[in-house]
Amino acid sequence: MLRKKTFKQGATLPHIKNTAQDQTILMPAPKTIVVPMLQHIGAPCEPTVNKGDHVKVGQVIGDTDKYVSAPIHSGVSGKVVKMDIILTYAGNNVPVMIIESDGENEVYEGVRPPKIGNLDEFVKAIRASGLVGLGGAGFPTHVKLNLPNEANIDTLIVNAVECEPYITSDNREALEHTRHVVRGMQIIGEYLKIPNIIIGVEDNKPESIEILSQAVKGTKIKVQPLITRYPQGAEKMLISALTGRKVPSGGLPSDVGTIVLNITTVSFISKYLETGMPLVKRRVTVDGTAVKNPGNVEVVLGTTIRELLDFCGGVTEEIKKVIMGGPMMGIANYNIDMPILKQNNAILALGEELGDPPDETPCIRCGRCITRCPMSLMPVYLDLYSRRRDLDQLHKYHIMDCMECGSCTYNCPAKRYLVQSIRMGKTLIKQQPKVKGGK
Amino acid sequence: MEKNLLVSASPHIRDHITTRRIMLDVVIALTPAALSGIYFFGWKAALLIAVCIVSCVVFEYIMVKIRKKPLSIGDCSAIVTGLLLALSLPPGLPVWMAILGCFIAIVVIKQLFGGIGYNFINPALGARVFMIISFAQAMTTWVEPGLDAVSSATPLAIMKQAEAGAVLPDMSDMLLGNIGGCIGETSVIALLIGAVWLLARTVITWHIPVFYLGSVALLTWMLGGEGVFNGNPLLHLVTGGLLLGAVYMATDYTTTPMTKKGSIIFAIGCGVVTSVIRLYGALPEGVSFAILFMNLLVPLIDRYTIPKNFGGAIKK
């Protein structure tokens, strides 16, 4: 086996991967689905169908002319019954479309494998599929693939790290759809003419490493085991672990000749080219102490958390917190009637065992936040100056480099809410009018 | 099914480490040294340790009440200060002096500057230096280990020929702690056991003790004897408060730099100042002054050791 690699600093988290062995279960489409018009980073979509219209599975129901965006498709066949606005967990008011299923799950006539002859058509097809980064970030994939000068990219990195506790949905993709994962990588490699393809997997997923290593035999793809360490799934950390290259502050992976895609995203590309079915379903890990039957569930996008939890046998105790995503970077939801979005890889319903958020005590200057920060920042000062609203100092300590991974906060013995106050500091800077001649 | 869901900022999980656990680990690490002090110096040592811990906790309680701050006794930092101070006092010191020392440590140095995390010098060390200056006689009256304590000299004083005719004790006595000195500084073995505990529990890293002791060893070897490279570094390492200072005081979080690079600069600085005082100063011992001096430089060191951010400068 290859020598394991990793990146510098970061945190050691408990290995909670309860659902790693759980075969994906298909959840039948619910009676109604709630589809927000913003399920990605970028511009929101405009509805392309009206109230009362009949839609089918895979039909476009929202799109926009804006470049950084991705169309949205219906996951059921039925009638558009309502246009509404919801307050998402991210704090935005977003238009939603509510579609009542007719139970037929009739597939839209336009769903057929795309015809692709060149890179341009490939990128267009990816946009039409509505694909966004399925690992959690939700960045439109066609934008990533449409490189301005693709000749400079020498390495395609496939992210199968899944460094957050609990989440196992990417792990299941590697095990259950190995063929598509490998084929997806080859397709991207061919169209973008990228010579090296590496897939990074942490060593807490030995089965994935084994199966993928077998599957890539005879191809140029390399499976690289990584020493388990958080946040290795972060783009910059993964590039550093696999290639030793460092993406400059404020830069993109393409600045160091790489492109990073999530494993489930890559696998979806292969499936889409075979079937033409756009992104209307995804696998979600459902776990947490309050869930009766934790597992991996494939759901129609727009299914609410409530229905998903009911499908998993309901809850065993009163839910205290519901997190969309992992426990380190996921967002706590204020109610469970929120729909599952394209980028949601996990739903965690936690009960009493979670406890209350700890009380903050004075910083004892132990420096643990500094030695854990994967970006080599000083969270202790970012915290201090954010609270003081001292923007000059925040710039000096590179606040905008912080990716809010939470390694500092996780390890803080004084239980300070470092990430929370750093977020406030970043918001203060973003609100600041652009200074002329500024950085 | 659900009432109000808890909404809070990520991360939603935290490590078990707390300030209290860190402080208790330091107390545990200092226990062997305290026990050896009591074994060699008897009930007087035990009394001083008890008095210091109790008065530090009481002063902390009173000050927190006066400052109307949340009760911080639970973090156990006052116990650490009391224990550290007691271990760096001579066994025969009058009790009232020890209580005054605790007052300086907790009230003046720690609480008046804002409590835990805000003191600019190590409270136990600051109090000790205050006492050395105020009670020069009592603070340098050493006793021979044993029940009938008789006045004695420390190996460092003997090295400085402060006591004419006195001879250095055996190395085995120095390692065990069977020599004159402060309650907790004499037993090298006990202090090393505690150091291993602190390292194993990741309360401290090896950087500060190793660079501190290393620079003292190098300098005393180079300059400590006749000519150059003729000194006796081992003797310097096992005597005085060096080990107590290097492992337990120079590693205090609040009063040392936060980065690895800063810590190394700090530790080397401590080593240089200690060696200079020991070799050329009027005093036989320099650990307390050295660490205190370097404590004052910490804000400066922190300012010049900001780590380079990942990936370097912002492009464009």
PDB file of N, CA and C in Angstrom, chain A residues 51-129:
ATOM      1  N   LYS A  51     -47.828  28.238 -11.053  1.00  0.00           N
ATOM      2  CA  LYS A  51     -48.741  27.559 -10.151  1.00  0.00           C
ATOM      3  C   LYS A  51     -49.834  26.894 -10.978  1.00  0.00           C
ATOM      4  N   GLY A  52     -50.138  25.663 -10.670  1.00  0.00           N
ATOM      5  CA  GLY A  52     -51.168  24.931 -11.392  1.00  0.00           C
ATOM      6  C   GLY A  52     -50.600  24.085 -12.517  1.00  0.00           C
ATOM      7  N   ASP A  53     -49.349  24.350 -12.943  1.00  0.00           N
ATOM      8  CA  ASP A  53     -48.750  23.561 -14.024  1.00  0.00           C
ATOM      9  C   ASP A  53     -48.502  22.125 -13.569  1.00  0.00           C
ATOM     10  N   HIS A  54     -48.524  21.227 -14.563  1.00  0.00           N
ATOM     11  CA  HIS A  54     -48.174  19.840 -14.282  1.00  0.00           C
ATOM     12  C   HIS A  54     -46.695  19.647 -14.629  1.00  0.00           C
ATOM     13  N   VAL A  55     -45.949  19.042 -13.719  1.00  0.00           N
ATOM     14  CA  VAL A  55     -44.527  18.811 -13.994  1.00  0.00           C
ATOM     15  C   VAL A  55     -44.225  17.323 -13.864  1.00  0.00           C
ATOM     16  N   LYS A  56     -43.096  16.922 -14.463  1.00  0.00           N
ATOM     17  CA  LYS A  56     -42.701  15.509 -14.400  1.00  0.00           C
ATOM     18  C   LYS A  56     -41.293  15.392 -13.817  1.00  0.00           C
ATOM     19  N   VAL A  57     -40.930  14.160 -13.469  1.00  0.00           N
ATOM     20  CA  VAL A  57     -39.620  13.919 -12.851  1.00  0.00           C
ATOM     21  C   VAL A  57     -38.510  14.306 -13.824  1.00  0.00           C
ATOM     22  N   GLY A  58     -37.631  15.171 -13.375  1.00  0.00           N
ATOM     23  CA  GLY A  58     -36.499  15.561 -14.202  1.00  0.00           C
ATOM     24  C   GLY A  58     -36.751  16.804 -15.028  1.00  0.00           C
ATOM     25  N   GLN A  59     -37.933  17.383 -14.905  1.00  0.00           N
ATOM     26  CA  GLN A  59     -38.251  18.598 -15.664  1.00  0.00           C
ATOM     27  C   GLN A  59     -37.678  19.822 -14.965  1.00  0.00           C
ATOM     28  N   VAL A  60     -37.149  20.754 -15.770  1.00  0.00           N
ATOM     29  CA  VAL A  60     -36.605  21.982 -15.181  1.00  0.00           C
ATOM     30  C   VAL A  60     -37.746  22.810 -14.592  1.00  0.00           C
ATOM     31  N   ILE A  61     -37.608  23.227 -13.337  1.00  0.00           N
ATOM     32  CA  ILE A  61     -38.649  24.072 -12.744  1.00  0.00           C
ATOM     33  C   ILE A  61     -38.087  25.424 -12.316  1.00  0.00           C
ATOM     34  N   GLY A  62     -36.766  25.545 -12.357  1.00  0.00           N
ATOM     35  CA  GLY A  62     -36.160  26.824 -12.003  1.00  0.00           C
ATOM     36  C   GLY A  62     -34.847  26.982 -12.735  1.00  0.00           C
ATOM     37  N   ASP A  63     -34.591  28.165 -13.273  1.00  0.00           N
ATOM     38  CA  ASP A  63     -33.323  28.393 -13.973  1.00  0.00           C
ATOM     39  C   ASP A  63     -33.055  29.897 -14.002  1.00  0.00           C
ATOM     40  N   THR A  64     -31.882  30.263 -14.458  1.00  0.00           N
ATOM     41  CA  THR A  64     -31.514  31.673 -14.534  1.00  0.00           C
ATOM     42  C   THR A  64     -30.466  31.866 -15.627  1.00  0.00           C
ATOM     43  N   ASP A  65     -30.310  33.119 -16.058  1.00  0.00           N
ATOM     44  CA  ASP A  65     -29.289  33.429 -17.064  1.00  0.00           C
ATOM     45  C   ASP A  65     -27.915  33.609 -16.427  1.00  0.00           C
ATOM     46  N   LYS A  66     -27.914  33.830 -15.126  1.00  0.00           N
ATOM     47  CA  LYS A  66     -26.643  34.090 -14.442  1.00  0.00           C
ATOM     48  C   LYS A  66     -25.701  32.913 -14.591  1.00  0.00           C
ATOM     49  N   TYR A  67     -24.401  33.223 -14.673  1.00  0.00           N
ATOM     50  CA  TYR A  67     -23.418  32.170 -14.932  1.00  0.00           C
ATOM     51  C   TYR A  67     -23.226  31.250 -13.726  1.00  0.00           C
ATOM     52  N   VAL A  68     -22.949  31.833 -12.559  1.00  0.00           N
ATOM     53  CA  VAL A  68     -22.704  31.006 -11.373  1.00  0.00           C
ATOM     54  C   VAL A  68     -24.051  30.618 -10.770  1.00  0.00           C
ATOM     55  N   SER A  69     -24.588  29.544 -11.255  1.00  0.00           N
ATOM     56  CA  SER A  69     -25.885  29.056 -10.806  1.00  0.00           C
ATOM     57  C   SER A  69     -26.080  27.672 -11.405  1.00  0.00           C
ATOM     58  N   ALA A  70     -27.153  26.985 -11.013  1.00  0.00           N
ATOM     59  CA  ALA A  70     -27.447  25.679 -11.595  1.00  0.00           C
ATOM     60  C   ALA A  70     -28.955  25.497 -11.609  1.00  0.00           C
ATOM     61  N   PRO A  71     -29.501  24.962 -12.714  1.00  0.00           N
ATOM     62  CA  PRO A  71     -30.954  24.804 -12.789  1.00  0.00           C
ATOM     63  C   PRO A  71     -31.471  23.808 -11.747  1.00  0.00           C
ATOM     64  N   ILE A  72     -32.768  23.930 -11.463  1.00  0.00           N
ATOM     65  CA  ILE A  72     -33.385  23.053 -10.464  1.00  0.00           C
ATOM     66  C   ILE A  72     -34.482  22.243 -11.158  1.00  0.00           C
ATOM     67  N   HIS A  73     -34.550  20.960 -10.834  1.00  0.00           N
ATOM     68  CA  HIS A  73     -35.499  20.051 -11.489  1.00  0.00           C
ATOM     69  C   HIS A  73     -36.477  19.479 -10.476  1.00  0.00           C
ATOM     70  N   SER A  74     -37.621  19.050 -10.990  1.00  0.00           N
ATOM     71  CA  SER A  74     -38.604  18.434 -10.106  1.00  0.00           C
ATOM     72  C   SER A  74     -38.231  16.981  -9.851  1.00  0.00           C
ATOM     73  N   GLY A  75     -38.441  16.540  -8.620  1.00  0.00           N
ATOM     74  CA  GLY A  75     -38.132  15.157  -8.265  1.00  0.00           C
ATOM     75  C   GLY A  75     -39.342  14.255  -8.310  1.00  0.00           C
ATOM     76  N   VAL A  76     -40.512  14.832  -8.556  1.00  0.00           N
ATOM     77  CA  VAL A  76     -41.740  14.027  -8.610  1.00  0.00           C
ATOM     78  C   VAL A  76     -42.548  14.465  -9.830  1.00  0.00           C
ATOM     79  N   SER A  77     -43.537  13.707 -10.194  1.00  0.00           N
ATOM     80  CA  SER A  77     -44.485  14.187 -11.190  1.00  0.00           C
ATOM     81  C   SER A  77     -45.752  14.602 -10.443  1.00  0.00           C
ATOM     82  N   GLY A  78     -46.310  15.713 -10.860  1.00  0.00           N
ATOM     83  CA  GLY A  78     -47.489  16.200 -10.144  1.00  0.00           C
ATOM     84  C   GLY A  78     -47.743  17.652 -10.459  1.00  0.00           C
ATOM     85  N   LYS A  79     -48.465  18.325  -9.547  1.00  0.00           N
ATOM     86  CA  LYS A  79     -48.925  19.672  -9.807  1.00  0.00           C
ATOM     87  C   LYS A  79     -48.228  20.680  -8.900  1.00  0.00           C
ATOM     88  N   VAL A  80     -47.846  21.810  -9.480  1.00  0.00           N
ATOM     89  CA  VAL A  80     -47.285  22.896  -8.681  1.00  0.00           C
ATOM     90  C   VAL A  80     -48.453  23.537  -7.941  1.00  0.00           C
ATOM     91  N   VAL A  81     -48.476  23.387  -6.619  1.00  0.00           N
ATOM     92  CA  VAL A  81     -49.650  23.878  -5.889  1.00  0.00           C
ATOM     93  C   VAL A  81     -49.442  25.242  -5.258  1.00  0.00           C
ATOM     94  N   LYS A  82     -48.205  25.613  -5.023  1.00  0.00           N
ATOM     95  CA  LYS A  82     -48.003  26.863  -4.300  1.00  0.00           C
ATOM     96  C   LYS A  82     -46.607  27.436  -4.550  1.00  0.00           C
ATOM     97  N   MET A  83     -46.539  28.758  -4.618  1.00  0.00           N
ATOM     98  CA  MET A  83     -45.249  29.442  -4.602  1.00  0.00           C
ATOM     99  C   MET A  83     -45.194  30.158  -3.253  1.00  0.00           C
ATOM    100  N   ASP A  84     -44.091  30.003  -2.581  1.00  0.00           N
ATOM    101  CA  ASP A  84     -44.025  30.573  -1.228  1.00  0.00           C
ATOM    102  C   ASP A  84     -42.612  31.122  -0.988  1.00  0.00           C
ATOM    103  N   ILE A  85     -42.409  31.625   0.210  1.00  0.00           N
ATOM    104  CA  ILE A  85     -41.070  32.075   0.584  1.00  0.00           C
ATOM    105  C   ILE A  85     -40.737  31.445   1.932  1.00  0.00           C
ATOM    106  N   ILE A  86     -39.547  30.858   2.036  1.00  0.00           N
ATOM    107  CA  ILE A  86     -39.141  30.352   3.356  1.00  0.00           C
ATOM    108  C   ILE A  86     -37.840  31.009   3.802  1.00  0.00           C
ATOM    109  N   LEU A  87     -37.695  31.026   5.124  1.00  0.00           N
ATOM    110  CA  LEU A  87     -36.446  31.506   5.709  1.00  0.00           C
ATOM    111  C   LEU A  87     -35.550  30.285   5.870  1.00  0.00           C
ATOM    112  N   THR A  88     -34.485  30.235   5.106  1.00  0.00           N
ATOM    113  CA  THR A  88     -33.625  29.055   5.182  1.00  0.00           C
ATOM    114  C   THR A  88     -32.744  29.106   6.417  1.00  0.00           C
ATOM    115  N   TYR A  89     -32.084  27.983   6.673  1.00  0.00           N
ATOM    116  CA  TYR A  89     -31.202  27.917   7.838  1.00  0.00           C
ATOM    117  C   TYR A  89     -30.033  28.886   7.718  1.00  0.00           C
ATOM    118  N   ALA A  90     -29.729  29.282   6.482  1.00  0.00           N
ATOM    119  CA  ALA A  90     -28.615  30.209   6.290  1.00  0.00           C
ATOM    120  C   ALA A  90     -29.044  31.644   6.571  1.00  0.00           C
ATOM    121  N   GLY A  91     -30.335  31.850   6.825  1.00  0.00           N
ATOM    122  CA  GLY A  91     -30.812  33.182   7.182  1.00  0.00           C
ATOM    123  C   GLY A  91     -31.301  33.998   6.001  1.00  0.00           C
ATOM    124  N   ASN A  92     -31.523  33.352   4.841  1.00  0.00           N
ATOM    125  CA  ASN A  92     -32.037  34.093   3.692  1.00  0.00           C
ATOM    126  C   ASN A  92     -33.507  33.746   3.465  1.00  0.00           C
ATOM    127  N   ASN A  93     -34.250  34.728   2.949  1.00  0.00           N
ATOM    128  CA  ASN A  93     -35.594  34.435   2.485  1.00  0.00           C
ATOM    129  C   ASN A  93     -35.490  33.975   1.051  1.00  0.00           C
ATOM    130  N   VAL A  94     -35.946  32.758   0.780  1.00  0.00           N
ATOM    131  CA  VAL A  94     -35.780  32.184  -0.545  1.00  0.00           C
ATOM    132  C   VAL A  94     -37.141  31.727  -1.064  1.00  0.00           C
ATOM    133  N   PRO A  95     -37.459  32.018  -2.365  1.00  0.00           N
ATOM    134  CA  PRO A  95     -38.712  31.521  -2.934  1.00  0.00           C
ATOM    135  C   PRO A  95     -38.681  29.992  -3.005  1.00  0.00           C
ATOM    136  N   VAL A  96     -39.785  29.375  -2.692  1.00  0.00           N
ATOM    137  CA  VAL A  96     -39.868  27.918  -2.813  1.00  0.00           C
ATOM    138  C   VAL A  96     -41.079  27.539  -3.656  1.00  0.00           C
ATOM    139  N   MET A  97     -40.987  26.375  -4.273  1.00  0.00           N
ATOM    140  CA  MET A  97     -42.090  25.855  -5.053  1.00  0.00           C
ATOM    141  C   MET A  97     -42.559  24.594  -4.357  1.00  0.00           C
ATOM    142  N   ILE A  98     -43.887  24.507  -4.140  1.00  0.00           N
ATOM    143  CA  ILE A  98     -44.396  23.302  -3.493  1.00  0.00           C
ATOM    144  C   ILE A  98     -45.135  22.476  -4.539  1.00  0.00           C
ATOM    145  N   ILE A  99     -44.692  21.239  -4.707  1.00  0.00           N
ATOM    146  CA  ILE A  99     -45.239  20.377  -5.751  1.00  0.00           C
ATOM    147  C   ILE A  99     -45.915  19.177  -5.100  1.00  0.00           C
ATOM    148  N   GLU A 100     -47.186  18.956  -5.512  1.00  0.00           N
ATOM    149  CA  GLU A 100     -47.922  17.830  -4.970  1.00  0.00           C
ATOM    150  C   GLU A 100     -47.767  16.659  -5.933  1.00  0.00           C
ATOM    151  N   SER A 101     -47.290  15.544  -5.423  1.00  0.00           N
ATOM    152  CA  SER A 101     -47.040  14.387  -6.284  1.00  0.00           C
ATOM    153  C   SER A 101     -48.336  13.695  -6.667  1.00  0.00           C
ATOM    154  N   ASP A 102     -48.385  13.216  -7.940  1.00  0.00           N
ATOM    155  CA  ASP A 102     -49.551  12.422  -8.332  1.00  0.00           C
ATOM    156  C   ASP A 102     -49.281  10.936  -8.116  1.00  0.00           C
ATOM    157  N   GLY A 103     -48.119  10.648  -7.560  1.00  0.00           N
ATOM    158  CA  GLY A 103     -47.812   9.262  -7.245  1.00  0.00           C
ATOM    159  C   GLY A 103     -47.359   8.433  -8.433  1.00  0.00           C
ATOM    160  N   GLU A 104     -47.362   9.005  -9.627  1.00  0.00           N
ATOM    161  CA  GLU A 104     -47.028   8.236 -10.833  1.00  0.00           C
ATOM    162  C   GLU A 104     -45.522   8.189 -11.086  1.00  0.00           C
ATOM    163  N   ASN A 105     -44.819   9.216 -10.617  1.00  0.00           N
ATOM    164  CA  ASN A 105     -43.384   9.352 -10.880  1.00  0.00           C
ATOM    165  C   ASN A 105     -43.060   9.225 -12.363  1.00  0.00           C
ATOM    166  N   GLU A 106     -43.846   9.885 -13.156  1.00  0.00           N
ATOM    167  CA  GLU A 106     -43.689   9.860 -14.601  1.00  0.00           C
ATOM    168  C   GLU A 106     -42.447  10.672 -14.980  1.00  0.00           C
ATOM    169  N   VAL A 107     -41.599  10.097 -15.804  1.00  0.00           N
ATOM    170  CA  VAL A 107     -40.350  10.773 -16.165  1.00  0.00           C
ATOM    171  C   VAL A 107     -40.582  11.731 -17.336  1.00  0.00           C
ATOM    172  N   TYR A 108     -39.981  12.881 -17.243  1.00  0.00           N
ATOM    173  CA  TYR A 108     -40.096  13.930 -18.263  1.00  0.00           C
ATOM    174  C   TYR A 108     -39.515  13.451 -19.602  1.00  0.00           C
ATOM    175  N   GLU A 109     -40.197  13.846 -20.692  1.00  0.00           N
ATOM    176  CA  GLU A 109     -39.798  13.357 -22.022  1.00  0.00           C
ATOM    177  C   GLU A 109     -38.377  13.804 -22.377  1.00  0.00           C
ATOM    178  N   GLY A 110     -37.998  14.957 -21.869  1.00  0.00           N
ATOM    179  CA  GLY A 110     -36.676  15.503 -22.216  1.00  0.00           C
ATOM    180  C   GLY A 110     -35.512  14.780 -21.556  1.00  0.00           C
ATOM    181  N   VAL A 111     -35.812  13.858 -20.658  1.00  0.00           N
ATOM    182  CA  VAL A 111     -34.717  13.168 -19.967  1.00  0.00           C
ATOM    183  C   VAL A 111     -34.149  12.077 -20.855  1.00  0.00           C
ATOM    184  N   ARG A 112     -32.996  12.339 -21.422  1.00  0.00           N
ATOM    185  CA  ARG A 112     -32.319  11.308 -22.224  1.00  0.00           C
ATOM    186  C   ARG A 112     -30.816  11.614 -22.168  1.00  0.00           C
ATOM    187  N   PRO A 113     -30.004  10.574 -22.396  1.00  0.00           N
ATOM    188  CA  PRO A 113     -28.553  10.788 -22.271  1.00  0.00           C
ATOM    189  C   PRO A 113     -28.090  11.910 -23.196  1.00  0.00           C
ATOM    190  N   PRO A 114     -27.291  12.836 -22.700  1.00  0.00           N
ATOM    191  CA  PRO A 114     -26.843  13.949 -23.526  1.00  0.00           C
ATOM    192  C   PRO A 114     -25.846  13.500 -24.582  1.00  0.00           C
ATOM    193  N   LYS A 115     -25.870  14.195 -25.720  1.00  0.00           N
ATOM    194  CA  LYS A 115     -24.885  13.894 -26.777  1.00  0.00           C
ATOM    195  C   LYS A 115     -23.713  14.851 -26.591  1.00  0.00           C
ATOM    196  N   ILE A 116     -22.535  14.290 -26.408  1.00  0.00           N
ATOM    197  CA  ILE A 116     -21.369  15.125 -26.127  1.00  0.00           C
ATOM    198  C   ILE A 116     -20.249  14.816 -27.101  1.00  0.00           C
ATOM    199  N   GLY A 117     -19.752  15.860 -27.736  1.00  0.00           N
ATOM    200  CA  GLY A 117     -18.647  15.657 -28.666  1.00  0.00           C
ATOM    201  C   GLY A 117     -17.374  16.339 -28.208  1.00  0.00           C
ATOM    202  N   ASN A 118     -17.515  17.432 -27.454  1.00  0.00           N
ATOM    203  CA  ASN A 118     -16.318  18.163 -27.041  1.00  0.00           C
ATOM    204  C   ASN A 118     -16.479  18.725 -25.633  1.00  0.00           C
ATOM    205  N   LEU A 119     -15.450  19.388 -25.170  1.00  0.00           N
ATOM    206  CA  LEU A 119     -15.447  19.915 -23.808  1.00  0.00           C
ATOM    207  C   LEU A 119     -16.593  20.897 -23.579  1.00  0.00           C
ATOM    208  N   ASP A 120     -16.831  21.749 -24.580  1.00  0.00           N
ATOM    209  CA  ASP A 120     -17.876  22.755 -24.448  1.00  0.00           C
ATOM    210  C   ASP A 120     -19.230  22.097 -24.203  1.00  0.00           C
ATOM    211  N   GLU A 121     -19.507  21.070 -24.986  1.00  0.00           N
ATOM    212  CA  GLU A 121     -20.782  20.361 -24.825  1.00  0.00           C
ATOM    213  C   GLU A 121     -20.835  19.633 -23.480  1.00  0.00           C
ATOM    214  N   PHE A 122     -19.697  19.146 -23.064  1.00  0.00           N
ATOM    215  CA  PHE A 122     -19.611  18.463 -21.769  1.00  0.00           C
ATOM    216  C   PHE A 122     -19.997  19.421 -20.638  1.00  0.00           C
ATOM    217  N   VAL A 123     -19.387  20.593 -20.657  1.00  0.00           N
ATOM    218  CA  VAL A 123     -19.666  21.576 -19.603  1.00  0.00           C
ATOM    219  C   VAL A 123     -21.128  21.989 -19.648  1.00  0.00           C
ATOM    220  N   LYS A 124     -21.661  22.181 -20.849  1.00  0.00           N
ATOM    221  CA  LYS A 124     -23.076  22.558 -20.997  1.00  0.00           C
ATOM    222  C   LYS A 124     -23.984  21.469 -20.434  1.00  0.00           C
ATOM    223  N   ALA A 125     -23.614  20.204 -20.702  1.00  0.00           N
ATOM    224  CA  ALA A 125     -24.415  19.082 -20.204  1.00  0.00           C
ATOM    225  C   ALA A 125     -24.399  19.059 -18.674  1.00  0.00           C
ATOM    226  N   ILE A 126     -23.231  19.343 -18.105  1.00  0.00           N
ATOM    227  CA  ILE A 126     -23.121  19.336 -16.643  1.00  0.00           C
ATOM    228  C   ILE A 126     -24.004  20.441 -16.053  1.00  0.00           C
ATOM    229  N   ARG A 127     -24.028  21.584 -16.740  1.00  0.00           N
ATOM    230  CA  ARG A 127     -24.878  22.659 -16.242  1.00  0.00           C
ATOM    231  C   ARG A 127     -26.344  22.223 -16.294  1.00  0.00           C
ATOM    232  N   ALA A 128     -26.733  21.608 -17.422  1.00  0.00           N
ATOM    233  CA  ALA A 128     -28.118  21.183 -17.599  1.00  0.00           C
ATOM    234  C   ALA A 128     -28.529  20.147 -16.551  1.00  0.00           C
ATOM    235  N   SER A 129     -27.561  19.393 -16.038  1.00  0.00           N
ATOM    236  CA  SER A 129     -27.902  18.355 -15.054  1.00  0.00           C
ATOM    237  C   SER A 129     -28.204  18.943 -13.680  1.00  0.00           C
TER     238      SER A 129
END
